[in-house]
PDB file of C-alpha atoms in Angstrom:
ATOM      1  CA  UNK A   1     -15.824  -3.199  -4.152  1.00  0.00           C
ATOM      2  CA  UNK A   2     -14.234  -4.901  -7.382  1.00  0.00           C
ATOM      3  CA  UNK A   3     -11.226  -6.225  -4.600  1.00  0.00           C
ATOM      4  CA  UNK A   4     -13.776  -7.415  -2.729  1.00  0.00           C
ATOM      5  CA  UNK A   5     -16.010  -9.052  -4.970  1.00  0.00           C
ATOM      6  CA  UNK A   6     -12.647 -10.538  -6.401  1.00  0.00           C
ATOM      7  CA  UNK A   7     -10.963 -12.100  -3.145  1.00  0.00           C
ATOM      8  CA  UNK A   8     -14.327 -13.730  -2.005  1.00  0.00           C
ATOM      9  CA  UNK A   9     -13.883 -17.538  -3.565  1.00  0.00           C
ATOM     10  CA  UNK A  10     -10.677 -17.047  -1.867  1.00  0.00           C
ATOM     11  CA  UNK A  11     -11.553 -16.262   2.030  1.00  0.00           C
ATOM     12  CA  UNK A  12      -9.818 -12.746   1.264  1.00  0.00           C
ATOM     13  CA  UNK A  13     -10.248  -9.798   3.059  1.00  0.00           C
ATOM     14  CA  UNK A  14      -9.474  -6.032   1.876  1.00  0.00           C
ATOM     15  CA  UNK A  15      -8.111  -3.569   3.920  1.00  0.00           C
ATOM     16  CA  UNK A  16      -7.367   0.236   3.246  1.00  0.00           C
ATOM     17  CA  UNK A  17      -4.994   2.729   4.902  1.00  0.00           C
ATOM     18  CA  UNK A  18      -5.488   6.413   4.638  1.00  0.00           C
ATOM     19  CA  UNK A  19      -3.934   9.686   5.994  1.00  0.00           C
ATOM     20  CA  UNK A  20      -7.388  11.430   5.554  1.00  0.00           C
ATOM     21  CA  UNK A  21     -10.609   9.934   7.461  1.00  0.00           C
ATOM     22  CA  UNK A  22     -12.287  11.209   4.575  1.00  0.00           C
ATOM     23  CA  UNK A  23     -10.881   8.862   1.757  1.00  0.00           C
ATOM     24  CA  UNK A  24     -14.047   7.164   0.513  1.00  0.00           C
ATOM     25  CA  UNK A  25     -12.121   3.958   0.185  1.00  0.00           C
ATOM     26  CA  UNK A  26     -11.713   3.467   3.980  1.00  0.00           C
ATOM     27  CA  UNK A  27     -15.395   2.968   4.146  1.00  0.00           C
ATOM     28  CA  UNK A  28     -15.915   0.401   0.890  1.00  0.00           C
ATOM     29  CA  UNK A  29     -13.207  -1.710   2.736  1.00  0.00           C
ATOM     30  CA  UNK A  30     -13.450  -4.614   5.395  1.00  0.00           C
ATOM     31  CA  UNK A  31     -11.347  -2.743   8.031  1.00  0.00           C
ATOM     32  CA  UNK A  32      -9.256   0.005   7.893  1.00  0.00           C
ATOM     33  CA  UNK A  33      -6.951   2.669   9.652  1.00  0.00           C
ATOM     34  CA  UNK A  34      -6.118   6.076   9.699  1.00  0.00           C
ATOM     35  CA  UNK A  35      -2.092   6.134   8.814  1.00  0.00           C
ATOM     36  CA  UNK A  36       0.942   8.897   8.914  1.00  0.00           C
ATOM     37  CA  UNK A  37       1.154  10.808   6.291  1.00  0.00           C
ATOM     38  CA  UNK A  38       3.281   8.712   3.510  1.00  0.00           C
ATOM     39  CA  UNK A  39       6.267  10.961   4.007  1.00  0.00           C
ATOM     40  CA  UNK A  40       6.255  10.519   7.476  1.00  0.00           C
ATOM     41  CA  UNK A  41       9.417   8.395   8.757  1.00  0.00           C
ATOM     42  CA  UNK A  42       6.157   6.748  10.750  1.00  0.00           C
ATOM     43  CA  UNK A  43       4.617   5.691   7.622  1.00  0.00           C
ATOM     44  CA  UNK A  44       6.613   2.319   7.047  1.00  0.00           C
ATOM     45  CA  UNK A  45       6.865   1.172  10.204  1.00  0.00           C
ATOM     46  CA  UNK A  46       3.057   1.935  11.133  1.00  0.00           C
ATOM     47  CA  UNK A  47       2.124   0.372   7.089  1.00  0.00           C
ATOM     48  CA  UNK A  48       4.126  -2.637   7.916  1.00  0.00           C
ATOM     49  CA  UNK A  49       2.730  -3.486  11.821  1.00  0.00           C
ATOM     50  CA  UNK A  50      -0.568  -3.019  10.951  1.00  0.00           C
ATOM     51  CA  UNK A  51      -0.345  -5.638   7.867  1.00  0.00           C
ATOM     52  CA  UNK A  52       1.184  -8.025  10.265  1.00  0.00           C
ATOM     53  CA  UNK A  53      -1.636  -7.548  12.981  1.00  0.00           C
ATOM     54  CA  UNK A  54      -4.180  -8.269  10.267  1.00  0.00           C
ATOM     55  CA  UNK A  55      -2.245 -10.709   8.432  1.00  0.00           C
ATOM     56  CA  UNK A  56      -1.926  -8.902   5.276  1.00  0.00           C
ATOM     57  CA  UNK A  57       0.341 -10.992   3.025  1.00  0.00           C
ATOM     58  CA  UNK A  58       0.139  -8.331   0.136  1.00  0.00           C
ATOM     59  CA  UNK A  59      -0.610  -4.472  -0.845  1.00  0.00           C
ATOM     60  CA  UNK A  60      -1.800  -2.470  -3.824  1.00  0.00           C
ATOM     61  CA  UNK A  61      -0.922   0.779  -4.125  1.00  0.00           C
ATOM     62  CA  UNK A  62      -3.515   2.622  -5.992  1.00  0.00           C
ATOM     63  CA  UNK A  63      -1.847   6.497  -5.654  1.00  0.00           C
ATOM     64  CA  UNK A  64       1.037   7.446  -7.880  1.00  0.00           C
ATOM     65  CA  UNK A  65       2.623   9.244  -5.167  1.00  0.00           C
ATOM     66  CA  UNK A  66       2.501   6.370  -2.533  1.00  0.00           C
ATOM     67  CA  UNK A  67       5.062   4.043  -5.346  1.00  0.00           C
ATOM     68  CA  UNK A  68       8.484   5.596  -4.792  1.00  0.00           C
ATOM     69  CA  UNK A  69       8.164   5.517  -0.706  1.00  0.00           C
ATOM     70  CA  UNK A  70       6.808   1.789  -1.315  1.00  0.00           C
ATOM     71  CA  UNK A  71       9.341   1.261  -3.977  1.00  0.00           C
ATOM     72  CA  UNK A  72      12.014   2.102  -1.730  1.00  0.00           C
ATOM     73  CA  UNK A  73      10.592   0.478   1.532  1.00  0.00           C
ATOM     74  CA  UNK A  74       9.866  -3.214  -0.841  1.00  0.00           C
ATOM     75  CA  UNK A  75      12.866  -5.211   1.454  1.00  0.00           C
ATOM     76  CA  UNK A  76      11.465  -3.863   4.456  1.00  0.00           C
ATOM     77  CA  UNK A  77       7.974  -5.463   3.490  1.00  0.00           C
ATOM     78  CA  UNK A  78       9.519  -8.310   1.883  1.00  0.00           C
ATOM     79  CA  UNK A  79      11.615  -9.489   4.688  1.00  0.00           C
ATOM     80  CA  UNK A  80       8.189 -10.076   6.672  1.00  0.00           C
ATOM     81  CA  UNK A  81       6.255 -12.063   3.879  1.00  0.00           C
ATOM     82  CA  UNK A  82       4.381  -9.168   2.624  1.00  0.00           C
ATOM     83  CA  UNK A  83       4.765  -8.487  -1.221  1.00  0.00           C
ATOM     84  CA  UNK A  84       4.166  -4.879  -2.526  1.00  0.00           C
ATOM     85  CA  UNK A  85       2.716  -4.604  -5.900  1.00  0.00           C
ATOM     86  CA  UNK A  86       5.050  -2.459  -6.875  1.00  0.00           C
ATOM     87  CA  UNK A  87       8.135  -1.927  -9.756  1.00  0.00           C
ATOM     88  CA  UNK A  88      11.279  -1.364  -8.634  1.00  0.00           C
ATOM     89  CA  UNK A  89      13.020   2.024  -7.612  1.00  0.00           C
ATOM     90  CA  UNK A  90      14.444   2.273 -10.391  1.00  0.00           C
ATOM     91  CA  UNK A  91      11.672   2.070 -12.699  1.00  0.00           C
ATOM     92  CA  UNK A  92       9.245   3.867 -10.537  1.00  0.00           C
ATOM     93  CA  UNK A  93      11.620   6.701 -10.215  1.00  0.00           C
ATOM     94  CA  UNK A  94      12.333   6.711 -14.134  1.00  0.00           C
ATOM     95  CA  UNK A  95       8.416   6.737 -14.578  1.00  0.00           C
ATOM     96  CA  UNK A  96       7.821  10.082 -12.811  1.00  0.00           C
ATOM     97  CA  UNK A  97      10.837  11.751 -14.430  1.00  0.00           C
ATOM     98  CA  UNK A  98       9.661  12.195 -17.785  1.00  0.00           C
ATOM     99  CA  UNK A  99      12.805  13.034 -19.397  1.00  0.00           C
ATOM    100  CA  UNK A 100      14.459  10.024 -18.123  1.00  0.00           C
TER     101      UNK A 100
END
């Protein structure tokens, strides 16, 4: 609701993807889809044509394991016009190994 609210003065819409039609968030959202599983070699490809169907210009993760597949996968996106709020690799991959 709090994306929502904050993308209305702009014309903004907020979409979710899930891999479980049970994720509350799918229903709070404007449209959404049921997606692979993130581990999936499907997941990408599926992430990145259904942002370009809807026009989705930009996504924000908001599960700690969905940063190092969309970490990894950021030229993919980028190379399209869609921006992943995301670090790079490198610091996403030093952020879940503690003792790095």
């Amino acid at each position: 609701e709090y994306f929502k609210e904050s993308l209305t003065e702009f014309g903004g819409s907020v979409f979710a993807v899930n891999s479980h039609a049970n994720a509350p968030g799918l229903y709070h959202a404007d449209g959404f889809a049921i997606a692979p599983i993130i581990h999936s070699d499907l997941y990408i490809p599926f992430l990145v044509e259904y942002c370009l169907e809807n026009e989705i210009r930009v996504i924000v993760p908001l599960l700690d394991n969905d940063l190092p597949v969309l970490a990894q996968a950021k030229p993919i996106f980028e190379a399209v016009g869609i921006f992943v709020l995301v670090a790079d690799e490198w610091l996403v991959q030093m952020a879940n190994d503690k003792y790095k």
